[in-house]
């Protein structure tokens, strides 16, 4: 057999260990891992890894693409976001069909996104979202499940736009139990956020330099504990997006110890940055919710990531530019929040986890690819192994680059990591067996991305088959 592609002499790093191998690819799938001591077999194309690290392509379970939120539209398309993703070693992204307001039906928001995914350059999956409960929601969730979507985002904040009330959250959780799905929750205590923001506004301190004061850590910790209680009551598995405080992660760990199925995600900006950025010359580059926290919180998150209490590092990519960020920089209530990051997730997470915190590359691979593939029901992603998709990233751990967001490919003019020297950039990226980044040169594959239907989070009939158990075992290694 002649392989379509052969990556020779690679140090293959998976979440569970590493091996030196030649990796053979046929029809977009990894079909052989051969001893690196053997002579490389024939292949249509050969890439020499020369001992460099070969990782599974990144799975970014939390991206916002071509999104309209209130008065602001993000600036990217699926083409732009996925070209950025591929440049950054991510070969699968998941986006959300979020209703524009309480008037849009969740299934319509999802189908709108499904149409847009046709422009994607890499594989794409979707999550749903519910803002307001009514009697048609269960039927809409059945329809979503038929489209391979069994995860629903719920916001506990953003009153008047995407916020779901307590009844909606509880009922959607029950539906997720019925469908073997996953409740995905943005957890900040809305009343605390609204009260604190009003107090800051009364003092005329509600500009972007005050963002971290308007959304204190307790607003996240309190909301996470409330959601965990409702999850315990309904029996629903819950995935918390962008956890930023040690207290919130510890609440998740305690719930797990009690037997709840709960997952924790954080983002690179909560690991690498601290709230001194709001005193910098360009605080608008860090307009995100929750805000960037004090250094002690970031270090606390890294420690918890190291011991597996945080499962996943996603980007929470949102493409706005500095002009949009600056239009209402004196009032955080009117600014577009969210940071570009699909392209920098790999180097930013690698630098935080491996270079700074000294964690093994295997732990990085788990958070960057393996855990998100498992949690989001993508069984052929997340490992370099026979039978898995040929989504491969070649990495030279000694190479570092200084970030210049204006020269990245994310469709905006800045990065929250501007000026930082990061390691962990991909030099070559293979997506579905095609070499899309070849030692730094990009070859646009065209709109080849596949919409990926996702398997159930767990079989509703077999509650014990919990993907999270894999995460716990993986963390114990
Ligand atoms: Zn988000």
Coordinates of C-alpha atoms and ligand atoms in Angstrom, one line a residue:
X1 CA 0.0 0.0 0.0
X2 CA 1.3 3.5 -0.9
X3 CA 0.2 6.1 1.6
X4 CA -1.2 9.4 0.4
X5 CA 0.9 11.2 3.0
X6 CA 3.7 10.0 5.3
X7 CA 5.1 12.1 8.2
X8 CA 8.5 10.6 9.0
X9 CA 10.5 10.5 12.2
X10 CA 7.9 12.3 14.3
X11 CA 7.7 12.5 18.1
X12 CA 4.0 11.7 18.3
X13 CA 2.5 13.2 21.5
X14 CA -1.0 12.2 22.5
X15 CA -2.7 12.9 25.9
X16 CA -1.6 9.5 27.2
X17 CA 2.0 9.5 26.2
X18 CA 4.5 9.8 23.3
X19 CA 6.2 7.6 20.8
X20 CA 8.7 8.1 17.9
X21 CA 7.0 7.0 14.7
X22 CA 6.3 7.5 11.0
X23 CA 2.6 8.4 10.5
X24 CA 0.9 7.1 7.4
X25 CA -2.3 8.7 6.0
X26 CA -4.8 7.3 3.5
X27 CA -8.0 9.0 2.3
X28 CA -7.8 11.6 5.1
X29 CA -7.4 9.1 7.9
X30 CA -4.4 7.9 9.9
X31 CA -3.8 4.3 8.7
X32 CA -0.4 3.4 10.3
X33 CA 2.0 4.3 13.0
X34 CA 5.2 2.6 12.1
X35 CA 8.4 2.4 14.2
X36 CA 10.7 5.3 13.5
X37 CA 13.6 2.8 13.4
X38 CA 12.1 1.2 10.3
X39 CA 12.8 2.5 6.8
X40 CA 10.0 4.9 5.7
X41 CA 7.6 3.1 3.2
X42 CA 6.4 4.6 -0.1
X43 CA 4.1 7.6 -0.1
X44 CA 2.7 10.1 -2.6
X45 CA 4.0 12.8 -0.4
X46 CA 6.4 12.7 2.5
X47 CA 7.0 15.3 5.3
X48 CA 10.1 15.0 7.4
X49 CA 9.3 15.8 11.0
X50 CA 13.0 15.5 11.9
X51 CA 12.1 14.5 15.5
X52 CA 9.8 17.5 16.1
X53 CA 6.5 17.0 18.0
X54 CA 3.5 15.8 16.1
X55 CA 0.2 16.5 17.9
X56 CA -3.5 15.9 17.1
X57 CA -5.1 18.9 15.5
X58 CA -6.7 21.3 17.9
X59 CA -10.4 21.1 18.7
X60 CA -11.7 24.5 19.7
X61 CA -15.1 23.9 21.3
X62 CA -15.9 27.6 21.9
X63 CA -15.9 30.0 19.0
X64 CA -18.2 32.7 17.9
X65 CA -18.2 33.2 14.2
X66 CA -20.2 35.7 12.1
X67 CA -22.1 36.7 15.2
X68 CA -24.4 39.6 15.8
X69 CA -24.7 40.6 19.4
X70 CA -26.8 43.6 20.2
X71 CA -25.5 46.6 18.2
X72 CA -22.3 44.9 17.0
X73 CA -21.6 42.3 14.3
X74 CA -18.4 40.4 14.5
X75 CA -16.1 41.0 11.5
X76 CA -15.4 37.5 10.4
X77 CA -16.9 34.8 8.2
X78 CA -16.4 31.1 8.4
X79 CA -13.7 31.4 5.8
X80 CA -11.8 34.0 7.8
X81 CA -12.3 32.2 11.2
X82 CA -11.3 28.8 9.9
X83 CA -8.2 30.1 7.9
X84 CA -7.2 31.7 11.2
X85 CA -7.8 28.4 13.0
X86 CA -5.7 26.4 10.6
X87 CA -2.8 28.9 10.9
X88 CA -3.0 28.3 14.6
X89 CA -3.1 24.5 14.6
X90 CA -6.8 24.1 15.2
X91 CA -8.5 21.8 12.7
X92 CA -12.0 21.7 14.2
X93 CA -14.1 24.5 15.6
X94 CA -17.5 24.6 17.3
X95 CA -19.7 27.6 17.1
X96 CA -23.1 28.4 18.6
X97 CA -26.5 29.1 17.1
X98 CA -27.5 31.8 19.6
X99 CA -30.9 33.5 19.1
X100 CA -30.4 37.2 18.3
X101 CA -33.1 38.0 20.9
X102 CA -36.0 36.3 22.6
X103 CA -37.9 36.6 19.4
X104 CA -35.7 34.2 17.4
X105 CA -36.4 30.5 17.7
X106 CA -33.4 28.4 18.8
X107 CA -33.8 26.0 15.9
X108 CA -33.8 29.0 13.4
X109 CA -30.7 30.4 15.0
X110 CA -29.0 27.0 14.6
X111 CA -30.1 26.6 11.0
X112 CA -28.9 30.1 10.2
X113 CA -25.4 29.1 11.4
X114 CA -25.5 25.7 9.7
X115 CA -26.0 27.6 6.3
X116 CA -23.0 29.8 7.0
X117 CA -20.7 26.8 7.8
X118 CA -20.4 26.0 4.1
X119 CA -17.6 28.5 3.8
X120 CA -15.5 26.7 6.4
X121 CA -11.9 25.6 5.6
X122 CA -11.8 23.1 8.4
X123 CA -14.3 20.8 10.2
X124 CA -17.1 22.5 12.1
X125 CA -19.7 21.5 14.7
X126 CA -22.4 23.6 16.4
X127 CA -24.0 24.0 19.8
X128 CA -27.5 25.3 20.2
X129 CA -28.7 28.0 22.6
X130 CA -32.0 28.7 24.4
X131 CA -32.9 32.1 25.7
X132 CA -36.6 31.8 26.5
X133 CA -38.6 28.6 27.3
X134 CA -41.9 27.9 25.6
X135 CA -43.7 24.6 24.9
X136 CA -42.1 24.3 21.4
X137 CA -38.6 24.1 22.8
X138 CA -38.5 20.3 23.4
X139 CA -39.5 19.7 19.8
X140 CA -36.9 22.2 18.6
X141 CA -34.2 20.4 20.7
X142 CA -35.3 17.1 19.1
X143 CA -34.8 18.7 15.7
X144 CA -31.4 19.9 16.8
X145 CA -30.5 16.4 18.0
X146 CA -31.4 15.2 14.5
X147 CA -28.8 17.6 13.2
X148 CA -26.1 16.2 15.5
X149 CA -26.4 18.9 18.1
X150 CA -27.1 17.9 21.7
X151 CA -25.4 20.7 23.6
X152 CA -27.2 23.9 24.6
X153 CA -25.6 27.1 25.8
X154 CA -27.4 29.0 28.5
X155 CA -26.4 32.5 29.8
X156 CA -27.1 33.4 33.4
X157 CA -26.3 37.1 32.6
X158 CA -26.8 39.6 29.7
X159 CA -30.2 40.7 30.9
X160 CA -32.5 41.6 27.9
X161 CA -30.4 39.8 25.3
X162 CA -29.1 36.3 25.7
X163 CA -29.9 35.7 29.4
X164 CA -32.1 32.7 30.3
X165 CA -34.2 32.8 33.4
X166 CA -34.1 30.1 36.2
X167 CA -37.1 28.3 34.8
X168 CA -35.6 28.1 31.3
X169 CA -32.3 26.8 32.7
X170 CA -33.9 24.1 34.8
X171 CA -36.2 22.9 31.9
X172 CA -33.4 22.9 29.4
X173 CA -31.3 20.9 31.8
X174 CA -34.1 18.3 32.0
X175 CA -34.2 18.1 28.2
X176 CA -30.5 17.5 28.1
X177 CA -31.0 14.5 30.4
X178 CA -33.7 13.2 28.1
X179 CA -31.5 13.6 25.0
X180 CA -28.2 12.5 26.4
X181 CA -26.9 16.1 25.9
X182 CA -24.9 18.7 27.8
X183 CA -25.9 22.0 29.3
X184 CA -23.2 24.6 28.5
X185 CA -23.3 27.5 30.9
X186 CA -21.9 31.0 30.9
X187 CA -22.1 31.6 34.6
X188 CA -22.0 35.1 36.2
X189 CA -24.5 36.2 38.8
X190 CA -26.5 38.8 36.9
X191 CA -27.9 40.6 39.9
X192 CA -24.4 41.1 41.4
X193 CA -23.0 42.2 38.0
X194 CA -25.8 44.7 37.5
X195 CA -25.5 46.0 41.0
X196 CA -21.8 46.4 40.9
X197 CA -21.8 48.0 37.5
X198 CA -24.5 50.5 38.6
X199 CA -22.3 51.3 41.7
X200 CA -19.3 51.9 39.4
X201 CA -21.4 54.0 37.0
X202 CA -22.6 56.1 39.9
X203 CA -19.0 56.9 40.7
X204 CA -18.3 57.6 37.0
X205 CA -16.0 54.5 36.9
X206 CA -17.6 52.4 34.2
X207 CA -15.0 52.7 31.4
X208 CA -13.0 49.8 30.1
X209 CA -10.2 50.5 32.7
X210 CA -12.8 49.6 35.3
X211 CA -14.2 46.4 33.6
X212 CA -12.7 44.0 36.3
X213 CA -14.4 46.1 39.0
X214 CA -17.8 45.7 37.5
X215 CA -17.7 41.9 37.4
X216 CA -16.1 40.7 40.6
X217 CA -14.9 37.1 41.2
X218 CA -17.8 36.5 43.6
X219 CA -20.3 37.0 40.8
X220 CA -18.8 34.0 39.0
X221 CA -18.3 31.8 42.1
X222 CA -21.9 32.5 43.3
X223 CA -23.5 31.7 39.9
X224 CA -21.5 28.5 39.5
X225 CA -22.7 27.2 42.8
X226 CA -26.3 28.1 41.9
X227 CA -26.0 26.3 38.6
X228 CA -24.4 23.3 40.2
X229 CA -27.3 23.0 42.6
X230 CA -29.9 23.0 39.7
X231 CA -27.7 20.5 37.8
X232 CA -27.7 18.2 40.9
X233 CA -31.5 18.6 41.2
X234 CA -32.1 17.7 37.5
X235 CA -29.3 15.2 37.1
X236 CA -27.9 17.1 34.0
X237 CA -24.3 17.1 33.1
X238 CA -22.9 20.7 32.9
X239 CA -20.0 22.3 31.1
X240 CA -18.9 25.7 32.4
X241 CA -17.4 27.9 29.7
X242 CA -14.5 30.3 30.5
X243 CA -14.0 29.7 34.2
X244 CA -11.7 32.4 35.5
X245 CA -11.5 32.0 39.3
X246 CA -10.0 29.3 41.5
X247 CA -13.2 29.4 43.5
X248 CA -15.4 28.5 40.6
X249 CA -13.1 25.6 39.6
X250 CA -13.1 24.4 43.1
X251 CA -16.9 24.4 43.2
X252 CA -16.8 22.2 40.1
X253 CA -14.3 19.8 41.8
X254 CA -16.5 19.5 44.9
X255 CA -19.5 18.7 42.7
X256 CA -17.5 16.0 40.9
X257 CA -16.5 14.6 44.3
X258 CA -20.2 14.3 45.1
X259 CA -20.7 12.4 41.8
X260 CA -22.0 15.1 39.5
X261 CA -20.9 15.2 35.9
X262 CA -19.3 18.6 35.5
X263 CA -16.7 20.0 33.1
X264 CA -14.5 23.1 33.4
X265 CA -13.2 25.2 30.6
X266 CA -10.9 28.1 30.7
X267 CA -9.3 30.3 28.0
X268 CA -5.7 31.3 27.3
X269 CA -6.2 35.0 28.2
X270 CA -7.2 34.0 31.7
X271 CA -4.0 32.1 32.1
X272 CA -1.4 34.4 30.5
X273 CA -2.8 37.8 31.4
X274 CA -3.7 39.5 34.6
X275 CA -5.9 42.6 35.5
X276 CA -2.9 45.0 35.2
X277 CA -3.9 45.0 31.5
X278 CA -6.8 47.4 32.4
X279 CA -4.2 50.0 33.5
X280 CA -2.3 49.6 30.3
X281 CA -2.3 52.0 27.4
X282 CA -4.8 49.9 25.5
X283 CA -7.3 48.4 28.0
X284 CA -9.9 48.0 25.2
X285 CA -7.8 45.0 23.9
X286 CA -9.0 43.1 26.9
X287 CA -12.8 43.7 26.8
X288 CA -14.2 40.3 27.6
X289 CA -16.7 38.8 30.1
X290 CA -15.7 37.6 32.6
X291 CA -12.8 40.1 32.7
X292 CA -9.2 39.1 33.1
X293 CA -8.5 38.4 36.8
X294 CA -5.6 39.2 39.2
X295 CA -2.3 37.3 38.9
X296 CA -3.2 35.0 41.8
X297 CA -6.3 33.8 40.1
X298 CA -4.4 33.1 36.8
X299 CA -1.8 31.1 38.7
X300 CA -4.5 29.3 40.6
X301 CA -6.2 28.3 37.3
X302 CA -2.9 27.0 36.0
X303 CA -2.3 24.9 39.1
X304 CA -5.9 23.5 38.7
X305 CA -5.3 22.9 35.0
X306 CA -2.2 20.9 35.9
X307 CA -4.1 18.5 38.1
X308 CA -7.0 18.1 35.8
X309 CA -9.5 20.2 37.7
X310 CA -9.9 22.3 34.5
X311 CA -10.5 20.1 31.5
X312 CA -10.4 22.2 28.4
X313 CA -8.7 25.3 27.1
X314 CA -10.9 27.0 24.4
X315 CA -10.5 30.3 22.7
X316 CA -14.0 31.9 23.2
X317 CA -13.0 33.6 19.9
X318 CA -14.9 36.7 18.9
X319 CA -13.8 38.9 16.1
X320 CA -14.2 42.6 16.8
X321 CA -11.6 45.3 15.9
X322 CA -10.2 48.2 17.9
X323 CA -12.6 50.7 16.3
X324 CA -15.6 48.7 17.6
X325 CA -13.9 48.3 21.0
X326 CA -13.2 52.1 21.2
X327 CA -16.5 53.5 20.2
X328 CA -18.0 53.2 23.7
X329 CA -14.8 52.6 25.7
X330 CA -16.1 54.9 28.4
X331 CA -19.0 52.6 29.2
X332 CA -18.5 48.8 29.4
X333 CA -22.2 48.3 29.2
X334 CA -22.2 49.5 25.6
X335 CA -19.0 47.9 24.3
X336 CA -18.7 44.6 22.3
X337 CA -17.1 42.1 24.6
X338 CA -15.1 39.1 23.4
X339 CA -11.5 38.6 22.1
X340 CA -10.0 37.2 18.9
X341 CA -8.1 34.0 19.8
X342 CA -8.8 31.0 17.5
X343 CA -5.4 31.5 15.9
X344 CA -3.4 32.1 19.1
X345 CA -5.0 29.4 21.3
X346 CA -2.3 26.9 20.6
X347 CA 0.8 29.1 21.3
X348 CA -0.9 31.0 24.2
X349 CA -2.0 27.8 25.9
X350 CA 1.3 26.1 25.2
X351 CA 3.3 29.0 26.6
X352 CA 1.1 29.2 29.7
X353 CA 1.0 25.5 30.4
X354 CA 4.3 24.1 29.2
X355 CA 6.8 26.9 29.0
X356 CA 5.7 28.8 32.2
X357 CA 4.0 26.2 34.4
X358 CA 6.2 23.4 33.3
X359 CA 3.4 21.0 32.6
X360 CA 4.0 18.0 30.3
X361 CA 3.1 18.5 26.6
X362 CA 0.7 15.6 27.0
X363 CA -1.4 17.7 29.4
X364 CA -1.4 20.5 26.9
X365 CA -2.6 18.0 24.2
X366 CA -5.4 16.8 26.5
X367 CA -6.7 20.4 27.1
X368 CA -6.2 21.6 23.5
X369 CA -7.5 18.6 21.6
X370 CA -8.3 15.3 23.3
X371 CA -10.7 16.5 26.0
X372 CA -12.7 18.8 23.8
X373 CA -13.1 16.1 21.2
X374 CA -14.3 13.6 23.8
X375 CA -16.6 16.1 25.6
X376 CA -18.2 17.4 22.4
X377 CA -18.8 14.0 20.8
X378 CA -16.2 13.9 18.1
X379 CA -15.0 10.3 18.3
X380 CA -12.5 10.5 15.3
X381 CA -10.7 13.6 16.7
X382 CA -8.3 14.3 19.5
X383 CA -5.5 11.7 19.0
X384 CA -2.9 10.7 16.5
X385 CA -3.9 7.1 16.1
X386 CA -5.0 4.6 13.5
X387 CA -8.6 5.2 12.5
X388 CA -8.6 8.8 13.6
X389 CA -8.9 11.8 11.2
X390 CA -5.6 12.9 9.8
X391 CA -5.6 16.2 11.6
X392 CA -2.0 16.7 12.5
X393 CA 0.1 19.6 13.8
X394 CA 3.9 19.7 13.7
X395 CA 5.5 21.8 16.4
X396 CA 9.0 23.0 17.0
X397 CA 9.1 23.6 20.7
X398 CA 12.2 25.8 20.4
X399 CA 10.7 28.3 18.1
X400 CA 9.2 31.5 19.6
X401 CA 7.4 34.4 17.9
X402 CA 6.3 37.9 19.1
X403 CA 2.6 38.3 18.6
X404 CA 1.4 41.1 16.2
X405 CA -2.4 40.8 15.9
X406 CA -2.5 43.0 12.9
X407 CA -0.5 40.4 11.0
X408 CA -2.5 37.3 12.0
X409 CA -5.4 36.0 9.9
X410 CA -8.4 36.4 12.2
X411 CA -10.0 39.3 10.5
X412 CA -9.2 41.9 13.1
X413 CA -6.4 44.3 13.9
X414 CA -5.2 43.3 17.3
X415 CA -4.6 40.4 19.7
X416 CA -4.8 40.4 23.4
X417 CA -1.3 38.9 23.3
X418 CA 0.2 41.7 21.2
X419 CA 3.9 42.1 22.0
X420 CA 4.2 38.9 23.9
X421 CA 6.8 36.3 23.0
X422 CA 5.0 32.9 22.7
X423 CA 6.2 29.4 22.0
X424 CA 4.2 26.5 20.6
X425 CA 3.3 27.8 17.1
X426 CA 2.5 25.2 14.5
X427 CA 5.0 25.0 11.6
X428 CA 3.0 22.5 9.5
X429 CA -0.7 21.6 9.8
X430 CA -2.6 18.7 8.1
X431 CA -6.4 18.9 8.1
X432 CA -8.3 15.8 6.9
X433 CA -5.1 14.5 5.2
X434 CA -4.4 17.8 3.3
X435 CA -1.3 19.8 4.1
X436 CA -2.8 23.3 4.6
X437 CA 0.2 24.9 6.4
X438 CA 3.6 23.7 5.0
X439 CA 6.5 25.0 7.1
X440 CA 4.7 28.3 7.4
X441 CA 3.3 28.6 3.9
X442 CA -0.5 28.5 3.8
X443 CA -2.4 26.6 1.0
X444 CA -6.0 27.5 1.2
X445 CA -7.9 24.2 0.8
X446 CA -11.1 26.0 -0.3
X447 CA -14.5 25.5 1.4
X448 CA -13.8 21.8 2.1
X449 CA -14.8 21.9 5.8
X450 CA -17.2 19.3 6.9
X451 CA -20.1 19.9 9.2
X452 CA -19.7 17.3 11.9
X453 CA -22.7 15.8 13.6
X454 CA -21.8 15.0 17.1
X455 CA -22.6 11.9 19.2
X456 CA -24.5 12.1 22.4
X457 CA -22.6 13.3 25.5
X458 CA -23.8 10.1 27.1
X459 CA -26.4 7.4 26.4
X460 CA -29.5 8.4 28.4
X461 CA -30.1 4.7 29.0
X462 CA -26.7 4.1 30.4
X463 CA -25.9 6.9 32.8
X464 CA -22.6 5.3 33.9
X465 CA -20.9 5.7 30.5
X466 CA -19.7 9.2 31.3
X467 CA -17.1 10.8 29.1
X468 CA -16.0 12.8 32.1
X469 CA -14.7 9.7 33.7
X470 CA -12.1 9.6 30.9
X471 CA -11.1 13.1 31.8
X472 CA -10.7 12.2 35.4
X473 CA -8.6 9.1 34.6
X474 CA -6.6 11.2 32.1
X475 CA -5.9 13.8 34.8
X476 CA -4.7 11.2 37.2
X477 CA -1.9 10.0 34.9
Ligands
LIG1 ZN1 -18.3 32.7 24.4

